[in-house]
PDB file of C-alpha atoms in Angstrom:
ATOM      1  CA  MET Q  19       0.005  -0.014  -0.004  1.00  0.00           C
ATOM      2  CA  ASN Q  20       1.271   3.486  -0.869  1.00  0.00           C
ATOM      3  CA  PHE Q  21       2.599   5.296   2.250  1.00  0.00           C
ATOM      4  CA  LEU Q  22       0.467   8.370   1.379  1.00  0.00           C
ATOM      5  CA  ILE Q  23      -2.634   6.223   1.683  1.00  0.00           C
ATOM      6  CA  LYS Q  24      -1.518   4.376   4.786  1.00  0.00           C
ATOM      7  CA  ASP Q  25      -1.201   7.588   6.824  1.00  0.00           C
ATOM      8  CA  LEU Q  26      -4.927   8.291   6.357  1.00  0.00           C
ATOM      9  CA  GLU Q  27      -5.972   5.399   8.593  1.00  0.00           C
ATOM     10  CA  LYS Q  28      -4.588   7.308  11.571  1.00  0.00           C
ATOM     11  CA  LEU Q  29      -7.198  10.042  11.112  1.00  0.00           C
ATOM     12  CA  LYS Q  30     -10.468   9.608  13.034  1.00  0.00           C
ATOM     13  CA  LYS Q  31     -12.475  11.475  10.396  1.00  0.00           C
ATOM     14  CA  PHE Q  32     -11.273   9.061   7.731  1.00  0.00           C
ATOM     15  CA  SER Q  33     -12.157   6.047   9.913  1.00  0.00           C
ATOM     16  CA  ASP Q  34     -15.643   7.475  10.426  1.00  0.00           C
ATOM     17  CA  TYR Q  35     -15.992   8.097   6.702  1.00  0.00           C
ATOM     18  CA  THR Q  36     -15.041   4.520   5.715  1.00  0.00           C
ATOM     19  CA  ALA Q  37     -17.289   3.107   8.429  1.00  0.00           C
ATOM     20  CA  GLU Q  38     -20.240   4.998   6.937  1.00  0.00           C
ATOM     21  CA  ILE Q  39     -19.521   3.448   3.515  1.00  0.00           C
ATOM     22  CA  VAL Q  40     -19.120  -0.087   4.867  1.00  0.00           C
ATOM     23  CA  GLU Q  41     -22.433   0.230   6.739  1.00  0.00           C
ATOM     24  CA  LYS Q  42     -24.047   1.713   3.564  1.00  0.00           C
ATOM     25  CA  ARG Q  43     -25.165   4.950   5.173  1.00  0.00           C
ATOM     26  CA  SER Q  44     -25.563   7.855   2.798  1.00  0.00           C
ATOM     27  CA  PRO Q  45     -25.354  10.549   1.579  1.00  0.00           C
ATOM     28  CA  ILE Q  46     -21.834  11.467   2.710  1.00  0.00           C
ATOM     29  CA  VAL Q  47     -20.606  14.990   1.975  1.00  0.00           C
ATOM     30  CA  LEU Q  48     -16.915  15.908   1.923  1.00  0.00           C
ATOM     31  CA  SER Q  49     -15.582  19.384   1.252  1.00  0.00           C
ATOM     32  CA  GLY Q  50     -12.369  21.392   1.331  1.00  0.00           C
ATOM     33  CA  LEU Q  51     -10.158  18.833  -0.367  1.00  0.00           C
ATOM     34  CA  SER Q  52      -7.434  19.860  -2.796  1.00  0.00           C
ATOM     35  CA  SER Q  53      -7.099  18.125  -6.170  1.00  0.00           C
ATOM     36  CA  VAL Q  54      -4.307  15.923  -4.765  1.00  0.00           C
ATOM     37  CA  GLY Q  55      -6.293  15.216  -1.641  1.00  0.00           C
ATOM     38  CA  LYS Q  56      -9.281  14.028  -3.706  1.00  0.00           C
ATOM     39  CA  ILE Q  57      -7.089  11.520  -5.559  1.00  0.00           C
ATOM     40  CA  GLN Q  58      -5.644  10.212  -2.299  1.00  0.00           C
ATOM     41  CA  LEU Q  59      -9.104   9.845  -0.810  1.00  0.00           C
ATOM     42  CA  ILE Q  60     -10.455   7.957  -3.832  1.00  0.00           C
ATOM     43  CA  GLU Q  61      -7.693   5.355  -3.741  1.00  0.00           C
ATOM     44  CA  ALA Q  62      -7.855   5.106   0.047  1.00  0.00           C
ATOM     45  CA  THR Q  63     -11.622   4.544  -0.142  1.00  0.00           C
ATOM     46  CA  LYS Q  64     -11.059   1.600  -2.466  1.00  0.00           C
ATOM     47  CA  GLU Q  65      -8.343   0.150  -0.237  1.00  0.00           C
ATOM     48  CA  TYR Q  66     -10.109   0.471   3.116  1.00  0.00           C
ATOM     49  CA  THR Q  67     -13.690  -0.338   2.035  1.00  0.00           C
ATOM     50  CA  ASP Q  68     -12.860  -3.147  -0.403  1.00  0.00           C
ATOM     51  CA  GLU Q  69     -15.273  -1.697  -2.947  1.00  0.00           C
ATOM     52  CA  ASN Q  70     -15.192  -0.728  -6.616  1.00  0.00           C
ATOM     53  CA  ILE Q  71     -15.328   3.042  -7.145  1.00  0.00           C
ATOM     54  CA  CYS Q  72     -17.233   5.032  -9.788  1.00  0.00           C
ATOM     55  CA  ILE Q  73     -16.221   8.697 -10.242  1.00  0.00           C
ATOM     56  CA  ILE Q  74     -18.576  10.977 -12.142  1.00  0.00           C
ATOM     57  CA  THR Q  75     -17.223  14.309 -13.338  1.00  0.00           C
ATOM     58  CA  TYR Q  76     -18.432  17.125 -15.589  1.00  0.00           C
ATOM     59  CA  ASN Q  77     -16.374  16.756 -18.785  1.00  0.00           C
ATOM     60  CA  GLU Q  78     -13.824  14.605 -20.586  1.00  0.00           C
ATOM     61  CA  ILE Q  79     -10.851  16.893 -19.872  1.00  0.00           C
ATOM     62  CA  GLN Q  80     -11.417  16.608 -16.112  1.00  0.00           C
ATOM     63  CA  ALA Q  81     -11.986  12.845 -16.395  1.00  0.00           C
ATOM     64  CA  ARG Q  82      -8.667  12.329 -18.206  1.00  0.00           C
ATOM     65  CA  LYS Q  83      -6.851  14.440 -15.608  1.00  0.00           C
ATOM     66  CA  ILE Q  84      -8.328  12.361 -12.733  1.00  0.00           C
ATOM     67  CA  ILE Q  85      -7.271   9.142 -14.497  1.00  0.00           C
ATOM     68  CA  LYS Q  86      -3.713  10.362 -15.002  1.00  0.00           C
ATOM     69  CA  ASP Q  87      -3.410  11.262 -11.309  1.00  0.00           C
ATOM     70  CA  LEU Q  88      -5.014   8.007 -10.122  1.00  0.00           C
ATOM     71  CA  GLN Q  89      -2.647   5.892 -12.220  1.00  0.00           C
ATOM     72  CA  TYR Q  90       0.121   6.931  -9.798  1.00  0.00           C
ATOM     73  CA  PHE Q  91      -1.596   4.748  -7.169  1.00  0.00           C
ATOM     74  CA  SER Q  92      -3.300   2.010  -9.206  1.00  0.00           C
ATOM     75  CA  ASN Q  93      -3.303   0.235 -12.575  1.00  0.00           C
ATOM     76  CA  ASN Q  94      -6.985  -0.663 -12.302  1.00  0.00           C
ATOM     77  CA  VAL Q  95      -8.256   2.733 -13.454  1.00  0.00           C
ATOM     78  CA  LEU Q  96     -10.670   2.672 -16.396  1.00  0.00           C
ATOM     79  CA  TYR Q  97     -12.363   5.368 -18.405  1.00  0.00           C
ATOM     80  CA  PHE Q  98     -15.926   5.059 -19.711  1.00  0.00           C
ATOM     81  CA  PRO Q  99     -16.310   7.784 -22.395  1.00  0.00           C
ATOM     82  CA  LYS Q 100     -19.462   9.064 -23.971  1.00  0.00           C
ATOM     83  CA  ARG Q 101     -20.637   7.470 -27.206  1.00  0.00           C
ATOM     84  CA  GLU Q 102     -20.046   9.613 -30.279  1.00  0.00           C
ATOM     85  CA  ILE Q 103     -23.186  10.067 -32.380  1.00  0.00           C
ATOM     86  CA  ALA Q 104     -22.648  11.115 -36.020  1.00  0.00           C
ATOM     87  CA  SER Q 105     -25.485  12.915 -37.790  1.00  0.00           C
ATOM     88  CA  TYR Q 106     -24.229  11.721 -41.167  1.00  0.00           C
ATOM     89  CA  ASP Q 107     -23.102   8.510 -42.842  1.00  0.00           C
ATOM     90  CA  TYR Q 108     -19.384   7.812 -43.044  1.00  0.00           C
ATOM     91  CA  ILE Q 109     -17.092   5.377 -44.871  1.00  0.00           C
ATOM     92  CA  ALA Q 110     -14.367   4.891 -42.249  1.00  0.00           C
ATOM     93  CA  GLU Q 111     -14.995   4.581 -38.533  1.00  0.00           C
ATOM     94  CA  ASN Q 112     -12.457   5.155 -35.769  1.00  0.00           C
ATOM     95  CA  LYS Q 113     -12.970   2.204 -33.448  1.00  0.00           C
ATOM     96  CA  ASP Q 114     -10.782   3.416 -30.583  1.00  0.00           C
ATOM     97  CA  LEU Q 115     -13.641   5.036 -28.677  1.00  0.00           C
ATOM     98  CA  PRO Q 116     -16.140   2.168 -29.084  1.00  0.00           C
ATOM     99  CA  TYR Q 117     -13.417  -0.302 -28.055  1.00  0.00           C
ATOM    100  CA  GLU Q 118     -12.555   1.795 -24.977  1.00  0.00           C
ATOM    101  CA  ARG Q 119     -16.249   1.735 -23.936  1.00  0.00           C
ATOM    102  CA  ILE Q 120     -16.745  -1.994 -24.482  1.00  0.00           C
ATOM    103  CA  ASP Q 121     -13.410  -2.882 -22.824  1.00  0.00           C
ATOM    104  CA  THR Q 122     -14.495  -1.010 -19.693  1.00  0.00           C
ATOM    105  CA  LEU Q 123     -17.896  -2.667 -19.690  1.00  0.00           C
ATOM    106  CA  ASN Q 124     -16.303  -6.116 -20.167  1.00  0.00           C
ATOM    107  CA  LYS Q 125     -13.913  -5.587 -17.256  1.00  0.00           C
ATOM    108  CA  ILE Q 126     -16.742  -4.415 -15.012  1.00  0.00           C
ATOM    109  CA  TYR Q 127     -18.753  -7.518 -15.959  1.00  0.00           C
ATOM    110  CA  ALA Q 128     -15.772  -9.864 -15.465  1.00  0.00           C
ATOM    111  CA  GLU Q 129     -14.963  -8.432 -12.027  1.00  0.00           C
ATOM    112  CA  SER Q 130     -18.583  -8.585 -10.807  1.00  0.00           C
ATOM    113  CA  ASN Q 131     -19.109 -12.048 -12.268  1.00  0.00           C
ATOM    114  CA  LYS Q 132     -15.930 -13.326 -10.594  1.00  0.00           C
ATOM    115  CA  LYS Q 133     -17.182 -12.069  -7.265  1.00  0.00           C
ATOM    116  CA  ILE Q 134     -20.582 -13.698  -7.588  1.00  0.00           C
ATOM    117  CA  VAL Q 135     -19.697 -17.023  -9.226  1.00  0.00           C
ATOM    118  CA  LYS Q 136     -16.582 -17.922  -7.254  1.00  0.00           C
ATOM    119  CA  ASN Q 137     -17.931 -16.424  -4.035  1.00  0.00           C
ATOM    120  CA  LYS Q 138     -14.424 -15.390  -2.985  1.00  0.00           C
ATOM    121  CA  LYS Q 139     -13.300 -12.107  -1.546  1.00  0.00           C
ATOM    122  CA  VAL Q 140     -11.611  -9.987  -4.227  1.00  0.00           C
ATOM    123  CA  GLU Q 141      -8.493  -8.275  -3.004  1.00  0.00           C
ATOM    124  CA  ALA Q 142      -8.716  -4.475  -2.807  1.00  0.00           C
ATOM    125  CA  ASN Q 143      -5.810  -4.017  -5.230  1.00  0.00           C
ATOM    126  CA  ASN Q 144      -7.898  -5.850  -7.851  1.00  0.00           C
ATOM    127  CA  ARG Q 145     -10.880  -3.565  -7.390  1.00  0.00           C
ATOM    128  CA  LEU Q 146     -11.732  -1.162 -10.205  1.00  0.00           C
ATOM    129  CA  ILE Q 147     -11.922   2.616 -10.326  1.00  0.00           C
ATOM    130  CA  ILE Q 148     -14.198   3.745 -13.131  1.00  0.00           C
ATOM    131  CA  VAL Q 149     -14.064   7.379 -14.249  1.00  0.00           C
ATOM    132  CA  THR Q 150     -16.856   8.727 -16.438  1.00  0.00           C
ATOM    133  CA  THR Q 151     -18.843  11.879 -17.211  1.00  0.00           C
ATOM    134  CA  VAL Q 152     -22.434  12.950 -16.673  1.00  0.00           C
ATOM    135  CA  GLU Q 153     -23.049  12.931 -20.428  1.00  0.00           C
ATOM    136  CA  ALA Q 154     -21.795   9.337 -20.801  1.00  0.00           C
ATOM    137  CA  LEU Q 155     -24.161   8.143 -18.056  1.00  0.00           C
ATOM    138  CA  MET Q 156     -27.136   9.875 -19.661  1.00  0.00           C
ATOM    139  CA  GLN Q 157     -26.853   7.880 -22.908  1.00  0.00           C
ATOM    140  CA  LYS Q 158     -29.111   4.843 -23.140  1.00  0.00           C
ATOM    141  CA  MET Q 159     -27.509   1.407 -23.372  1.00  0.00           C
ATOM    142  CA  ILE Q 160     -28.493  -2.141 -24.127  1.00  0.00           C
ATOM    143  CA  LYS Q 161     -29.454  -4.240 -21.101  1.00  0.00           C
ATOM    144  CA  LYS Q 162     -26.591  -6.043 -19.383  1.00  0.00           C
ATOM    145  CA  GLU Q 163     -28.504  -9.318 -19.603  1.00  0.00           C
ATOM    146  CA  ASP Q 164     -28.775  -8.975 -23.393  1.00  0.00           C
ATOM    147  CA  MET Q 165     -25.200  -7.824 -23.913  1.00  0.00           C
ATOM    148  CA  TYR Q 166     -23.647 -10.743 -21.979  1.00  0.00           C
ATOM    149  CA  ASN Q 167     -26.196 -13.405 -22.699  1.00  0.00           C
ATOM    150  CA  THR Q 168     -24.003 -15.062 -25.353  1.00  0.00           C
ATOM    151  CA  VAL Q 169     -20.541 -14.684 -23.811  1.00  0.00           C
ATOM    152  CA  LEU Q 170     -18.421 -17.604 -25.027  1.00  0.00           C
ATOM    153  CA  GLU Q 171     -16.492 -19.677 -22.505  1.00  0.00           C
ATOM    154  CA  PHE Q 172     -13.985 -22.132 -23.968  1.00  0.00           C
ATOM    155  CA  SER Q 173     -12.310 -24.976 -22.104  1.00  0.00           C
ATOM    156  CA  ILE Q 174     -10.377 -28.003 -23.258  1.00  0.00           C
ATOM    157  CA  GLY Q 175     -12.637 -30.993 -23.892  1.00  0.00           C
ATOM    158  CA  LYS Q 176     -15.813 -28.948 -24.256  1.00  0.00           C
ATOM    159  CA  ASN Q 177     -17.900 -29.403 -27.424  1.00  0.00           C
ATOM    160  CA  TYR Q 178     -19.070 -26.593 -29.721  1.00  0.00           C
ATOM    161  CA  ASN Q 179     -20.977 -26.652 -32.964  1.00  0.00           C
ATOM    162  CA  GLN Q 180     -18.761 -24.614 -35.291  1.00  0.00           C
ATOM    163  CA  GLU Q 181     -21.673 -23.180 -37.289  1.00  0.00           C
ATOM    164  CA  ASP Q 182     -23.289 -21.945 -34.070  1.00  0.00           C
ATOM    165  CA  LEU Q 183     -19.883 -20.636 -32.946  1.00  0.00           C
ATOM    166  CA  LYS Q 184     -19.555 -18.561 -36.115  1.00  0.00           C
ATOM    167  CA  HIS Q 185     -23.008 -17.015 -35.633  1.00  0.00           C
ATOM    168  CA  ASN Q 186     -22.334 -16.349 -31.916  1.00  0.00           C
ATOM    169  CA  LEU Q 187     -19.124 -14.518 -32.731  1.00  0.00           C
ATOM    170  CA  LEU Q 188     -20.915 -12.401 -35.330  1.00  0.00           C
ATOM    171  CA  ASN Q 189     -23.627 -11.634 -32.788  1.00  0.00           C
ATOM    172  CA  LEU Q 190     -20.968 -10.555 -30.311  1.00  0.00           C
ATOM    173  CA  GLY Q 191     -19.765  -7.964 -32.841  1.00  0.00           C
ATOM    174  CA  TYR Q 192     -16.743  -9.799 -34.278  1.00  0.00           C
ATOM    175  CA  GLU Q 193     -15.979  -9.450 -37.997  1.00  0.00           C
ATOM    176  CA  ARG Q 194     -15.007 -12.514 -39.999  1.00  0.00           C
ATOM    177  CA  THR Q 195     -11.765 -12.125 -41.952  1.00  0.00           C
ATOM    178  CA  ASP Q 196      -9.291 -14.388 -43.760  1.00  0.00           C
ATOM    179  CA  ILE Q 197      -6.625 -13.651 -41.159  1.00  0.00           C
ATOM    180  CA  VAL Q 198      -6.909 -11.873 -37.820  1.00  0.00           C
ATOM    181  CA  ASP Q 199      -4.901  -8.638 -38.030  1.00  0.00           C
ATOM    182  CA  GLY Q 200      -6.653  -6.662 -35.320  1.00  0.00           C
ATOM    183  CA  LYS Q 201      -9.049  -6.611 -32.424  1.00  0.00           C
ATOM    184  CA  GLY Q 202     -12.673  -7.557 -32.982  1.00  0.00           C
ATOM    185  CA  GLN Q 203     -11.963 -10.043 -35.788  1.00  0.00           C
ATOM    186  CA  PHE Q 204     -12.101 -13.827 -36.127  1.00  0.00           C
ATOM    187  CA  ALA Q 205     -10.932 -16.303 -38.741  1.00  0.00           C
ATOM    188  CA  ILE Q 206     -11.776 -19.953 -39.277  1.00  0.00           C
ATOM    189  CA  ARG Q 207      -9.266 -22.241 -41.050  1.00  0.00           C
ATOM    190  CA  GLY Q 208     -10.370 -25.838 -40.976  1.00  0.00           C
ATOM    191  CA  GLY Q 209     -10.473 -26.849 -37.316  1.00  0.00           C
ATOM    192  CA  ILE Q 210      -8.670 -23.734 -36.068  1.00  0.00           C
ATOM    193  CA  VAL Q 211     -10.481 -20.606 -34.885  1.00  0.00           C
ATOM    194  CA  ASP Q 212      -8.524 -17.385 -34.270  1.00  0.00           C
ATOM    195  CA  ILE Q 213     -10.178 -14.569 -32.284  1.00  0.00           C
ATOM    196  CA  GLY Q 214      -8.651 -11.098 -31.885  1.00  0.00           C
ATOM    197  CA  THR Q 215      -9.376 -10.098 -28.290  1.00  0.00           C
ATOM    198  CA  THR Q 216      -6.897  -7.161 -27.956  1.00  0.00           C
ATOM    199  CA  LYS Q 217      -4.874  -4.989 -30.343  1.00  0.00           C
ATOM    200  CA  ASN Q 218      -1.808  -7.206 -29.978  1.00  0.00           C
ATOM    201  CA  GLN Q 219      -3.050 -10.670 -28.964  1.00  0.00           C
ATOM    202  CA  GLY Q 220      -5.806 -13.151 -29.567  1.00  0.00           C
ATOM    203  CA  ILE Q 221      -6.771 -16.689 -28.688  1.00  0.00           C
ATOM    204  CA  ARG Q 222      -6.343 -19.657 -31.022  1.00  0.00           C
ATOM    205  CA  ILE Q 223      -8.704 -22.587 -30.487  1.00  0.00           C
ATOM    206  CA  GLU Q 224      -7.990 -25.890 -32.187  1.00  0.00           C
ATOM    207  CA  PHE Q 225     -10.856 -28.343 -32.595  1.00  0.00           C
ATOM    208  CA  TRP Q 226     -10.894 -32.106 -33.048  1.00  0.00           C
ATOM    209  CA  GLY Q 227     -14.300 -32.433 -34.646  1.00  0.00           C
ATOM    210  CA  ASP Q 228     -16.535 -30.382 -32.344  1.00  0.00           C
ATOM    211  CA  GLU Q 229     -14.306 -30.850 -29.286  1.00  0.00           C
ATOM    212  CA  VAL Q 230     -11.786 -28.233 -28.142  1.00  0.00           C
ATOM    213  CA  ASP Q 231      -8.362 -29.899 -28.398  1.00  0.00           C
ATOM    214  CA  SER Q 232      -6.165 -26.940 -27.392  1.00  0.00           C
ATOM    215  CA  ILE Q 233      -6.357 -23.239 -26.529  1.00  0.00           C
ATOM    216  CA  ARG Q 234      -3.416 -20.920 -27.053  1.00  0.00           C
ATOM    217  CA  SER Q 235      -2.776 -17.203 -26.953  1.00  0.00           C
ATOM    218  CA  PHE Q 236      -1.107 -15.854 -30.069  1.00  0.00           C
ATOM    219  CA  SER Q 237       0.574 -12.676 -31.341  1.00  0.00           C
ATOM    220  CA  ILE Q 238      -1.465 -10.845 -33.963  1.00  0.00           C
ATOM    221  CA  THR Q 239       1.718  -9.317 -35.431  1.00  0.00           C
ATOM    222  CA  SER Q 240       3.675 -12.576 -35.926  1.00  0.00           C
ATOM    223  CA  GLN Q 241       0.641 -14.930 -35.932  1.00  0.00           C
ATOM    224  CA  ARG Q 242       2.701 -17.268 -33.706  1.00  0.00           C
ATOM    225  CA  SER Q 243       1.348 -18.996 -30.616  1.00  0.00           C
ATOM    226  CA  ILE Q 244       2.579 -17.611 -27.299  1.00  0.00           C
ATOM    227  CA  LYS Q 245       1.462 -20.073 -24.630  1.00  0.00           C
ATOM    228  CA  MET Q 246      -1.042 -22.808 -23.871  1.00  0.00           C
ATOM    229  CA  ILE Q 247      -4.023 -21.995 -21.687  1.00  0.00           C
ATOM    230  CA  ASN Q 248      -6.754 -24.208 -20.223  1.00  0.00           C
ATOM    231  CA  GLU Q 249      -9.723 -21.894 -20.692  1.00  0.00           C
ATOM    232  CA  ALA Q 250     -10.674 -18.576 -22.280  1.00  0.00           C
ATOM    233  CA  THR Q 251     -13.667 -16.256 -22.216  1.00  0.00           C
ATOM    234  CA  VAL Q 252     -14.703 -14.190 -25.244  1.00  0.00           C
ATOM    235  CA  TYR Q 253     -16.624 -11.013 -24.374  1.00  0.00           C
ATOM    236  CA  PRO Q 254     -18.501  -8.742 -26.784  1.00  0.00           C
ATOM    237  CA  SER Q 255     -16.318  -6.618 -29.089  1.00  0.00           C
ATOM    238  CA  HIS Q 256     -19.172  -4.251 -29.864  1.00  0.00           C
ATOM    239  CA  GLU Q 257     -21.632  -2.452 -27.642  1.00  0.00           C
ATOM    240  CA  LEU Q 258     -24.663  -3.047 -29.916  1.00  0.00           C
ATOM    241  CA  ILE Q 259     -25.327  -6.771 -29.610  1.00  0.00           C
ATOM    242  CA  LEU Q 260     -27.861  -8.681 -31.668  1.00  0.00           C
ATOM    243  CA  THR Q 261     -30.490 -10.279 -29.435  1.00  0.00           C
ATOM    244  CA  ARG Q 262     -32.269 -11.980 -32.341  1.00  0.00           C
ATOM    245  CA  LYS Q 263     -31.031 -14.052 -35.285  1.00  0.00           C
ATOM    246  CA  ILE Q 264     -29.809 -11.941 -38.176  1.00  0.00           C
ATOM    247  CA  ASN Q 265     -32.055 -13.778 -40.668  1.00  0.00           C
ATOM    248  CA  GLU Q 266     -35.144 -12.883 -38.603  1.00  0.00           C
ATOM    249  CA  ILE Q 267     -34.118  -9.198 -38.564  1.00  0.00           C
ATOM    250  CA  CYS Q 268     -33.497  -9.200 -42.338  1.00  0.00           C
ATOM    251  CA  ASP Q 269     -36.843 -10.876 -43.037  1.00  0.00           C
ATOM    252  CA  GLU Q 270     -38.608  -8.256 -40.951  1.00  0.00           C
ATOM    253  CA  ILE Q 271     -36.840  -5.443 -42.791  1.00  0.00           C
ATOM    254  CA  GLU Q 272     -37.777  -7.003 -46.101  1.00  0.00           C
ATOM    255  CA  LYS Q 273     -41.423  -7.292 -45.055  1.00  0.00           C
ATOM    256  CA  ASN Q 274     -41.794  -3.851 -43.517  1.00  0.00           C
ATOM    257  CA  ILE Q 275     -39.695  -1.773 -45.940  1.00  0.00           C
ATOM    258  CA  LEU Q 276     -39.306  -3.456 -49.301  1.00  0.00           C
ATOM    259  CA  GLU Q 277     -43.018  -4.108 -49.687  1.00  0.00           C
ATOM    260  CA  LYS Q 278     -43.703  -0.385 -49.183  1.00  0.00           C
ATOM    261  CA  THR Q 279     -41.126   1.129 -51.546  1.00  0.00           C
ATOM    262  CA  SER Q 280     -41.644   1.665 -55.256  1.00  0.00           C
ATOM    263  CA  ASN Q 281     -38.154   3.072 -55.954  1.00  0.00           C
ATOM    264  CA  GLU Q 282     -36.100   0.417 -57.776  1.00  0.00           C
ATOM    265  CA  GLU Q 283     -32.752   1.988 -56.829  1.00  0.00           C
ATOM    266  CA  ILE Q 284     -33.615   2.083 -53.110  1.00  0.00           C
ATOM    267  CA  GLU Q 285     -34.919  -1.475 -53.257  1.00  0.00           C
ATOM    268  CA  LYS Q 286     -31.722  -2.649 -54.983  1.00  0.00           C
ATOM    269  CA  ASN Q 287     -29.525  -1.003 -52.300  1.00  0.00           C
ATOM    270  CA  ILE Q 288     -31.561  -2.466 -49.462  1.00  0.00           C
ATOM    271  CA  ARG Q 289     -31.417  -5.982 -50.913  1.00  0.00           C
ATOM    272  CA  GLU Q 290     -27.630  -5.722 -51.319  1.00  0.00           C
ATOM    273  CA  ASP Q 291     -27.304  -4.641 -47.658  1.00  0.00           C
ATOM    274  CA  LEU Q 292     -29.566  -7.482 -46.539  1.00  0.00           C
ATOM    275  CA  GLU Q 293     -27.403 -10.032 -48.355  1.00  0.00           C
ATOM    276  CA  LEU Q 294     -24.282  -8.590 -46.754  1.00  0.00           C
ATOM    277  CA  MET Q 295     -25.917  -8.706 -43.307  1.00  0.00           C
ATOM    278  CA  LYS Q 296     -27.034 -12.308 -43.762  1.00  0.00           C
ATOM    279  CA  SER Q 297     -23.503 -13.348 -44.740  1.00  0.00           C
ATOM    280  CA  GLY Q 298     -22.074 -11.686 -41.642  1.00  0.00           C
ATOM    281  CA  ASP Q 299     -19.951  -9.160 -43.570  1.00  0.00           C
ATOM    282  CA  TYR Q 300     -21.834  -6.006 -42.594  1.00  0.00           C
ATOM    283  CA  ILE Q 301     -21.746  -4.262 -39.239  1.00  0.00           C
ATOM    284  CA  SER Q 302     -22.812  -0.638 -38.919  1.00  0.00           C
TER     285      SER Q 302
END
């Protein structure tokens, strides 16, 4: 524990403050803290209450500043930015912001799920500090139950239908490619499935029929395996998750839109998009 944090436990006011949190009494109002003092208090609150922390501030500049200061104390500091909404169509999309949002959501889910399923006390230094803005919290999101309903958990010896696996990966927002050269992609070559889970690494699952024979992490740059692992979890790579089969959605679009349009050019464009969506090559 950082010595700057440890000294706080000697203060009666701090002990009273943490006791209020542990006993879930609120609201608690603190005032008169400097910028440095606020950062100290945030980290100390996590350490002494054994709780995850969510910090809500007024804009992105302030949020980034808080994160930079908090990273002096902890590596488990995450930012949840607002979703950018474009009022026009675009050809190229910068995926850094959507990936930052979904990575934060996935880590929150993994930490909370670990606590519930394993029923073990999570060490304070593994707790998360989430920094976000008022605007980000005001944006509507898909339900957690829908987003994580189809999370894929692989383990050696477990059976998977590869056709279902392909559809599940598409539903989780992964794009099928010939070779995985980035995050959010997957490739199938015979009995080998590569999935890009980060910018630099992915997981490589080798099947014997429908049974998982081996699981390895691999480098996306060199495409070489790094090490063997016994199990792996694949979380969504996109925030907008399909909760219904793509064919059902396309059929509904065809019924509700195509039957009502008389413009041949529009109808042609829609049918082309529907075919792309059905084949899993179109995500917008």
